[in-house]
Amino acid sequence: MGLTVATWNINSVRLRTGLVQRFLEETRPDVLCLQETNCPDDQFPSGDFRKLGYGHIAMNGQKGYHGVAILSRLPFVSQDTRIFADKNDCRHISVSFGAEARAANGVTIHNFYVPAGGDVPNTDVNEKFAHKLTFLDEMRDWGASAKPASGKAILVGDLNVAPLENDVWSHKQMLDVVSHTPIECEKLTSAIDSAEWVDAIRTLKPEPERVYTWWSYRAADWEASNRGRRLDHIWVSKELAPELKAIDIHRQARSWERPSDHVPVTVTLG
DNA sequence: ATGGTTGTCATACAA
């Protein structure tokens, strides 16, 4: 079938338009899903991506923060956005492909940006953590309806949870840190299981291999300390799981000039 | 135990 889909939290698409262009030119994925575009739709730098062959663009952005977008070389026949946890802060967009998209025919791609959840993992004192947990519960309840008639669905994005022990640099030291608390890990796992998603990254890079997609800006030397987390995910429906061929974590992008704190991840199907 | 960085927007808030 031959389909490549990438996901990348870009942390401002306007500030890092050049980095997105570099990634598109070097990797040429069929589809790139962006999160944290931090950009209203009418200011999205569409032209810079169109001229590289990504002429099909769906976006759901807002002023200042959050926001998601999908850049595609293949035409899609429909697009949609959905509100989770009663807050319309631009955290989801999806596109569906038809016969004209050939390899992607019948595929629906969902692009998510799950709330980070604030600093304190306690719903009594931190409304953002409560919001994150509600968001994850709603993802779980919605998941079964995410697939088109073909059964071919892909869910990607910055899910802001590193659910497995080897998704973080120190499981023990991270148990009380938002993104790796037991309740978040359970809720993410439950969202996977309830809709029978397949965790594509861990299918091809099983534990105990350590896999990270994010490194904090706060480290003096992110590469030397290597205190990363696997916050970005690619899930595929069980109908697509037999097509899984490769996962690429584009770790080198963390060393590019003025980088995002997340790196792109690409899945190859077919 | 603490503070460490970045982006947006306007000097605080989200990550």
PDB file of N, CA, C and O in Angstrom, chain A residues 199-257:
ATOM      1  N   ASP A 199      -0.755   0.111  19.322  1.00  0.00           N
ATOM      2  CA  ASP A 199       0.315   1.092  19.556  1.00  0.00           C
ATOM      3  C   ASP A 199       1.449   0.787  18.570  1.00  0.00           C
ATOM      4  O   ASP A 199       2.258  -0.118  18.776  1.00  0.00           O
ATOM      5  N   ALA A 200       1.496   1.558  17.477  1.00  0.00           N
ATOM      6  CA  ALA A 200       2.417   1.236  16.375  1.00  0.00           C
ATOM      7  C   ALA A 200       3.880   1.352  16.802  1.00  0.00           C
ATOM      8  O   ALA A 200       4.715   0.539  16.404  1.00  0.00           O
ATOM      9  N   ILE A 201       4.189   2.361  17.620  1.00  0.00           N
ATOM     10  CA  ILE A 201       5.585   2.553  18.012  1.00  0.00           C
ATOM     11  C   ILE A 201       6.063   1.354  18.829  1.00  0.00           C
ATOM     12  O   ILE A 201       7.131   0.792  18.571  1.00  0.00           O
ATOM     13  N   ARG A 202       5.254   0.927  19.790  1.00  0.00           N
ATOM     14  CA  ARG A 202       5.681  -0.186  20.647  1.00  0.00           C
ATOM     15  C   ARG A 202       5.555  -1.545  19.971  1.00  0.00           C
ATOM     16  O   ARG A 202       6.182  -2.512  20.410  1.00  0.00           O
ATOM     17  N   THR A 203       4.747  -1.632  18.900  1.00  0.00           N
ATOM     18  CA  THR A 203       4.707  -2.878  18.136  1.00  0.00           C
ATOM     19  C   THR A 203       6.045  -3.096  17.443  1.00  0.00           C
ATOM     20  O   THR A 203       6.565  -4.216  17.386  1.00  0.00           O
ATOM     21  N   LEU A 204       6.632  -2.011  16.942  1.00  0.00           N
ATOM     22  CA  LEU A 204       7.886  -2.130  16.190  1.00  0.00           C
ATOM     23  C   LEU A 204       9.122  -1.874  17.054  1.00  0.00           C
ATOM     24  O   LEU A 204      10.231  -2.238  16.663  1.00  0.00           O
ATOM     25  N   LYS A 205       8.914  -1.233  18.206  1.00  0.00           N
ATOM     26  CA  LYS A 205      10.033  -1.006  19.138  1.00  0.00           C
ATOM     27  C   LYS A 205       9.589  -1.420  20.533  1.00  0.00           C
ATOM     28  O   LYS A 205       9.397  -0.582  21.418  1.00  0.00           O
ATOM     29  N   PRO A 206       9.420  -2.740  20.745  1.00  0.00           N
ATOM     30  CA  PRO A 206       8.839  -3.208  22.017  1.00  0.00           C
ATOM     31  C   PRO A 206       9.742  -2.915  23.214  1.00  0.00           C
ATOM     32  O   PRO A 206      10.950  -2.746  23.067  1.00  0.00           O
ATOM     33  N   GLU A 207       9.098  -2.847  24.396  1.00  0.00           N
ATOM     34  CA  GLU A 207       9.855  -2.738  25.632  1.00  0.00           C
ATOM     35  C   GLU A 207      10.771  -3.961  25.723  1.00  0.00           C
ATOM     36  O   GLU A 207      10.443  -5.013  25.183  1.00  0.00           O
ATOM     37  N   PRO A 208      11.922  -3.858  26.398  1.00  0.00           N
ATOM     38  CA  PRO A 208      12.349  -2.733  27.232  1.00  0.00           C
ATOM     39  C   PRO A 208      13.167  -1.653  26.494  1.00  0.00           C
ATOM     40  O   PRO A 208      13.793  -0.843  27.172  1.00  0.00           O
ATOM     41  N   GLU A 209      13.130  -1.602  25.177  1.00  0.00           N
ATOM     42  CA  GLU A 209      13.842  -0.507  24.503  1.00  0.00           C
ATOM     43  C   GLU A 209      13.284   0.829  24.995  1.00  0.00           C
ATOM     44  O   GLU A 209      12.069   1.003  25.101  1.00  0.00           O
ATOM     45  N   ARG A 210      14.189   1.762  25.295  1.00  0.00           N
ATOM     46  CA  ARG A 210      13.724   3.085  25.693  1.00  0.00           C
ATOM     47  C   ARG A 210      13.415   3.905  24.455  1.00  0.00           C
ATOM     48  O   ARG A 210      14.228   3.962  23.537  1.00  0.00           O
ATOM     49  N   VAL A 211      12.230   4.496  24.430  1.00  0.00           N
ATOM     50  CA  VAL A 211      11.818   5.308  23.283  1.00  0.00           C
ATOM     51  C   VAL A 211      11.320   6.655  23.786  1.00  0.00           C
ATOM     52  O   VAL A 211      10.390   6.724  24.589  1.00  0.00           O
ATOM     53  N   TYR A 212      11.948   7.728  23.315  1.00  0.00           N
ATOM     54  CA  TYR A 212      11.540   9.083  23.686  1.00  0.00           C
ATOM     55  C   TYR A 212      11.243   9.894  22.422  1.00  0.00           C
ATOM     56  O   TYR A 212      11.873   9.690  21.385  1.00  0.00           O
ATOM     57  N   THR A 213      10.307  10.822  22.558  1.00  0.00           N
ATOM     58  CA  THR A 213       9.998  11.731  21.431  1.00  0.00           C
ATOM     59  C   THR A 213      10.075  13.191  21.868  1.00  0.00           C
ATOM     60  O   THR A 213       9.863  14.086  21.060  1.00  0.00           O
ATOM     61  N   TRP A 214      10.332  13.421  23.139  1.00  0.00           N
ATOM     62  CA  TRP A 214      10.361  14.775  23.715  1.00  0.00           C
ATOM     63  C   TRP A 214      11.490  14.881  24.723  1.00  0.00           C
ATOM     64  O   TRP A 214      11.716  13.952  25.510  1.00  0.00           O
ATOM     65  N   TRP A 215      12.191  16.015  24.682  1.00  0.00           N
ATOM     66  CA  TRP A 215      13.224  16.333  25.670  1.00  0.00           C
ATOM     67  C   TRP A 215      13.018  17.781  26.087  1.00  0.00           C
ATOM     68  O   TRP A 215      12.926  18.677  25.242  1.00  0.00           O
ATOM     69  N   SER A 216      13.006  18.036  27.393  1.00  0.00           N
ATOM     70  CA  SER A 216      12.711  19.360  27.915  1.00  0.00           C
ATOM     71  C   SER A 216      13.710  20.407  27.424  1.00  0.00           C
ATOM     72  O   SER A 216      14.895  20.125  27.240  1.00  0.00           O
ATOM     73  N   TYR A 217      13.216  21.629  27.262  1.00  0.00           N
ATOM     74  CA  TYR A 217      14.087  22.766  26.968  1.00  0.00           C
ATOM     75  C   TYR A 217      14.958  23.115  28.175  1.00  0.00           C
ATOM     76  O   TYR A 217      15.940  23.838  28.049  1.00  0.00           O
ATOM     77  N   ARG A 218      14.547  22.648  29.344  1.00  0.00           N
ATOM     78  CA  ARG A 218      15.215  23.118  30.577  1.00  0.00           C
ATOM     79  C   ARG A 218      16.539  22.429  30.851  1.00  0.00           C
ATOM     80  O   ARG A 218      17.321  22.905  31.661  1.00  0.00           O
ATOM     81  N   ALA A 219      16.796  21.316  30.203  1.00  0.00           N
ATOM     82  CA  ALA A 219      18.080  20.651  30.398  1.00  0.00           C
ATOM     83  C   ALA A 219      19.187  21.495  29.768  1.00  0.00           C
ATOM     84  O   ALA A 219      19.014  22.060  28.693  1.00  0.00           O
ATOM     85  N   ALA A 220      20.319  21.553  30.460  1.00  0.00           N
ATOM     86  CA  ALA A 220      21.449  22.305  29.913  1.00  0.00           C
ATOM     87  C   ALA A 220      21.927  21.636  28.623  1.00  0.00           C
ATOM     88  O   ALA A 220      22.297  22.308  27.663  1.00  0.00           O
ATOM     89  N   ASP A 221      21.930  20.310  28.607  1.00  0.00           N
ATOM     90  CA  ASP A 221      22.347  19.537  27.436  1.00  0.00           C
ATOM     91  C   ASP A 221      21.397  18.351  27.298  1.00  0.00           C
ATOM     92  O   ASP A 221      21.566  17.326  27.956  1.00  0.00           O
ATOM     93  N   TRP A 222      20.379  18.515  26.458  1.00  0.00           N
ATOM     94  CA  TRP A 222      19.326  17.489  26.371  1.00  0.00           C
ATOM     95  C   TRP A 222      19.891  16.131  25.977  1.00  0.00           C
ATOM     96  O   TRP A 222      19.439  15.093  26.451  1.00  0.00           O
ATOM     97  N   GLU A 223      20.927  16.145  25.123  1.00  0.00           N
ATOM     98  CA  GLU A 223      21.453  14.896  24.578  1.00  0.00           C
ATOM     99  C   GLU A 223      22.286  14.154  25.623  1.00  0.00           C
ATOM    100  O   GLU A 223      22.197  12.928  25.739  1.00  0.00           O
ATOM    101  N   ALA A 224      23.067  14.925  26.386  1.00  0.00           N
ATOM    102  CA  ALA A 224      23.912  14.313  27.407  1.00  0.00           C
ATOM    103  C   ALA A 224      23.067  13.765  28.554  1.00  0.00           C
ATOM    104  O   ALA A 224      23.275  12.640  29.012  1.00  0.00           O
ATOM    105  N   SER A 225      22.092  14.545  29.011  1.00  0.00           N
ATOM    106  CA  SER A 225      21.275  14.071  30.139  1.00  0.00           C
ATOM    107  C   SER A 225      20.249  13.040  29.662  1.00  0.00           C
ATOM    108  O   SER A 225      19.931  12.108  30.369  1.00  0.00           O
ATOM    109  N   ASN A 226      19.749  13.207  28.437  1.00  0.00           N
ATOM    110  CA  ASN A 226      18.825  12.246  27.806  1.00  0.00           C
ATOM    111  C   ASN A 226      17.637  11.884  28.695  1.00  0.00           C
ATOM    112  O   ASN A 226      17.255  10.723  28.795  1.00  0.00           O
ATOM    113  N   ARG A 227      17.090  12.896  29.349  1.00  0.00           N
ATOM    114  CA  ARG A 227      15.909  12.649  30.183  1.00  0.00           C
ATOM    115  C   ARG A 227      14.646  12.889  29.366  1.00  0.00           C
ATOM    116  O   ARG A 227      13.944  13.892  29.533  1.00  0.00           O
ATOM    117  N   GLY A 228      14.383  11.961  28.482  1.00  0.00           N
ATOM    118  CA  GLY A 228      13.270  12.134  27.552  1.00  0.00           C
ATOM    119  C   GLY A 228      12.002  11.436  27.993  1.00  0.00           C
ATOM    120  O   GLY A 228      11.955  10.753  29.023  1.00  0.00           O
ATOM    121  N   ARG A 229      10.967  11.645  27.226  1.00  0.00           N
ATOM    122  CA  ARG A 229       9.683  10.965  27.449  1.00  0.00           C
ATOM    123  C   ARG A 229       9.052  10.641  26.094  1.00  0.00           C
ATOM    124  O   ARG A 229       9.214  11.400  25.141  1.00  0.00           O
ATOM    125  N   ARG A 230       8.286   9.555  26.018  1.00  0.00           N
ATOM    126  CA  ARG A 230       7.536   9.227  24.807  1.00  0.00           C
ATOM    127  C   ARG A 230       6.122   9.806  24.936  1.00  0.00           C
ATOM    128  O   ARG A 230       5.204   9.145  25.388  1.00  0.00           O
ATOM    129  N   LEU A 231       5.988  11.063  24.546  1.00  0.00           N
ATOM    130  CA  LEU A 231       4.699  11.753  24.664  1.00  0.00           C
ATOM    131  C   LEU A 231       3.900  11.698  23.364  1.00  0.00           C
ATOM    132  O   LEU A 231       2.692  11.942  23.372  1.00  0.00           O
ATOM    133  N   ASP A 232       4.590  11.428  22.256  1.00  0.00           N
ATOM    134  CA  ASP A 232       3.929  11.443  20.942  1.00  0.00           C
ATOM    135  C   ASP A 232       3.650  10.010  20.509  1.00  0.00           C
ATOM    136  O   ASP A 232       4.478   9.122  20.718  1.00  0.00           O
ATOM    137  N   HIS A 233       2.489   9.816  19.923  1.00  0.00           N
ATOM    138  CA  HIS A 233       2.019   8.452  19.680  1.00  0.00           C
ATOM    139  C   HIS A 233       1.444   8.274  18.281  1.00  0.00           C
ATOM    140  O   HIS A 233       0.965   9.242  17.666  1.00  0.00           O
ATOM    141  N   ILE A 234       1.493   7.022  17.821  1.00  0.00           N
ATOM    142  CA  ILE A 234       0.833   6.634  16.572  1.00  0.00           C
ATOM    143  C   ILE A 234       0.089   5.329  16.853  1.00  0.00           C
ATOM    144  O   ILE A 234       0.717   4.326  17.212  1.00  0.00           O
ATOM    145  N   TRP A 235      -1.217   5.404  16.738  1.00  0.00           N
ATOM    146  CA  TRP A 235      -2.036   4.208  16.922  1.00  0.00           C
ATOM    147  C   TRP A 235      -2.693   3.865  15.581  1.00  0.00           C
ATOM    148  O   TRP A 235      -3.080   4.778  14.834  1.00  0.00           O
ATOM    149  N   VAL A 236      -2.834   2.590  15.292  1.00  0.00           N
ATOM    150  CA  VAL A 236      -3.557   2.191  14.081  1.00  0.00           C
ATOM    151  C   VAL A 236      -4.649   1.194  14.465  1.00  0.00           C
ATOM    152  O   VAL A 236      -4.525   0.471  15.459  1.00  0.00           O
ATOM    153  N   SER A 237      -5.707   1.180  13.666  1.00  0.00           N
ATOM    154  CA  SER A 237      -6.766   0.206  13.916  1.00  0.00           C
ATOM    155  C   SER A 237      -6.239  -1.190  13.608  1.00  0.00           C
ATOM    156  O   SER A 237      -5.263  -1.349  12.865  1.00  0.00           O
ATOM    157  N   LYS A 238      -6.887  -2.189  14.173  1.00  0.00           N
ATOM    158  CA  LYS A 238      -6.362  -3.549  14.002  1.00  0.00           C
ATOM    159  C   LYS A 238      -6.411  -3.980  12.545  1.00  0.00           C
ATOM    160  O   LYS A 238      -5.610  -4.808  12.111  1.00  0.00           O
ATOM    161  N   GLU A 239      -7.310  -3.345  11.768  1.00  0.00           N
ATOM    162  CA  GLU A 239      -7.370  -3.650  10.332  1.00  0.00           C
ATOM    163  C   GLU A 239      -6.089  -3.222   9.614  1.00  0.00           C
ATOM    164  O   GLU A 239      -5.727  -3.772   8.584  1.00  0.00           O
ATOM    165  N   LEU A 240      -5.423  -2.180  10.144  1.00  0.00           N
ATOM    166  CA  LEU A 240      -4.193  -1.676   9.501  1.00  0.00           C
ATOM    167  C   LEU A 240      -2.927  -2.290  10.101  1.00  0.00           C
ATOM    168  O   LEU A 240      -1.843  -2.170   9.523  1.00  0.00           O
ATOM    169  N   ALA A 241      -3.057  -2.908  11.253  1.00  0.00           N
ATOM    170  CA  ALA A 241      -1.868  -3.404  11.960  1.00  0.00           C
ATOM    171  C   ALA A 241      -1.006  -4.338  11.108  1.00  0.00           C
ATOM    172  O   ALA A 241       0.229  -4.255  11.159  1.00  0.00           O
ATOM    173  N   PRO A 242      -1.605  -5.211  10.296  1.00  0.00           N
ATOM    174  CA  PRO A 242      -0.755  -6.091   9.471  1.00  0.00           C
ATOM    175  C   PRO A 242       0.092  -5.332   8.452  1.00  0.00           C
ATOM    176  O   PRO A 242       1.052  -5.896   7.911  1.00  0.00           O
ATOM    177  N   GLU A 243      -0.245  -4.061   8.208  1.00  0.00           N
ATOM    178  CA  GLU A 243       0.488  -3.264   7.213  1.00  0.00           C
ATOM    179  C   GLU A 243       1.683  -2.524   7.815  1.00  0.00           C
ATOM    180  O   GLU A 243       2.437  -1.869   7.092  1.00  0.00           O
ATOM    181  N   LEU A 244       1.832  -2.582   9.133  1.00  0.00           N
ATOM    182  CA  LEU A 244       2.914  -1.811   9.777  1.00  0.00           C
ATOM    183  C   LEU A 244       4.284  -2.268   9.294  1.00  0.00           C
ATOM    184  O   LEU A 244       4.634  -3.437   9.397  1.00  0.00           O
ATOM    185  N   LYS A 245       5.066  -1.299   8.778  1.00  0.00           N
ATOM    186  CA  LYS A 245       6.385  -1.650   8.243  1.00  0.00           C
ATOM    187  C   LYS A 245       7.530  -0.984   9.011  1.00  0.00           C
ATOM    188  O   LYS A 245       8.566  -1.605   9.213  1.00  0.00           O
ATOM    189  N   ALA A 246       7.363   0.263   9.390  1.00  0.00           N
ATOM    190  CA  ALA A 246       8.489   0.949  10.040  1.00  0.00           C
ATOM    191  C   ALA A 246       8.006   2.125  10.874  1.00  0.00           C
ATOM    192  O   ALA A 246       6.956   2.716  10.601  1.00  0.00           O
ATOM    193  N   ILE A 247       8.797   2.398  11.910  1.00  0.00           N
ATOM    194  CA  ILE A 247       8.631   3.613  12.713  1.00  0.00           C
ATOM    195  C   ILE A 247       9.977   4.333  12.721  1.00  0.00           C
ATOM    196  O   ILE A 247      11.014   3.707  12.949  1.00  0.00           O
ATOM    197  N   ASP A 248       9.956   5.627  12.458  1.00  0.00           N
ATOM    198  CA  ASP A 248      11.179   6.424  12.534  1.00  0.00           C
ATOM    199  C   ASP A 248      10.984   7.562  13.528  1.00  0.00           C
ATOM    200  O   ASP A 248      10.072   8.372  13.388  1.00  0.00           O
ATOM    201  N   ILE A 249      11.838   7.580  14.550  1.00  0.00           N
ATOM    202  CA  ILE A 249      11.865   8.696  15.499  1.00  0.00           C
ATOM    203  C   ILE A 249      12.972   9.621  15.002  1.00  0.00           C
ATOM    204  O   ILE A 249      14.147   9.254  15.038  1.00  0.00           O
ATOM    205  N   HIS A 250      12.606  10.806  14.560  1.00  0.00           N
ATOM    206  CA  HIS A 250      13.580  11.703  13.921  1.00  0.00           C
ATOM    207  C   HIS A 250      14.323  12.527  14.977  1.00  0.00           C
ATOM    208  O   HIS A 250      14.197  13.746  15.054  1.00  0.00           O
ATOM    209  N   ARG A 251      15.086  11.790  15.788  1.00  0.00           N
ATOM    210  CA  ARG A 251      15.773  12.365  16.937  1.00  0.00           C
ATOM    211  C   ARG A 251      16.694  13.529  16.569  1.00  0.00           C
ATOM    212  O   ARG A 251      16.887  14.471  17.346  1.00  0.00           O
ATOM    213  N   GLN A 252      17.254  13.474  15.373  1.00  0.00           N
ATOM    214  CA  GLN A 252      18.206  14.519  14.960  1.00  0.00           C
ATOM    215  C   GLN A 252      17.549  15.887  14.905  1.00  0.00           C
ATOM    216  O   GLN A 252      18.218  16.912  15.049  1.00  0.00           O
ATOM    217  N   ALA A 253      16.230  15.921  14.749  1.00  0.00           N
ATOM    218  CA  ALA A 253      15.538  17.216  14.649  1.00  0.00           C
ATOM    219  C   ALA A 253      15.605  17.998  15.965  1.00  0.00           C
ATOM    220  O   ALA A 253      15.401  19.211  15.979  1.00  0.00           O
ATOM    221  N   ARG A 254      15.896  17.290  17.063  1.00  0.00           N
ATOM    222  CA  ARG A 254      16.018  17.985  18.354  1.00  0.00           C
ATOM    223  C   ARG A 254      17.281  18.849  18.395  1.00  0.00           C
ATOM    224  O   ARG A 254      17.396  19.750  19.238  1.00  0.00           O
ATOM    225  N   SER A 255      18.216  18.571  17.474  1.00  0.00           N
ATOM    226  CA  SER A 255      19.464  19.349  17.414  1.00  0.00           C
ATOM    227  C   SER A 255      19.436  20.429  16.339  1.00  0.00           C
ATOM    228  O   SER A 255      20.427  21.143  16.177  1.00  0.00           O
ATOM    229  N   TRP A 256      18.359  20.532  15.606  1.00  0.00           N
ATOM    230  CA  TRP A 256      18.269  21.586  14.612  1.00  0.00           C
ATOM    231  C   TRP A 256      18.236  22.949  15.315  1.00  0.00           C
ATOM    232  O   TRP A 256      17.955  23.043  16.516  1.00  0.00           O
ATOM    233  N   GLU A 257      18.510  24.000  14.554  1.00  0.00           N
ATOM    234  CA  GLU A 257      18.565  25.326  15.158  1.00  0.00           C
ATOM    235  C   GLU A 257      17.180  25.769  15.626  1.00  0.00           C
ATOM    236  O   GLU A 257      16.204  25.662  14.886  1.00  0.00           O
TER     237      GLU A 257
END
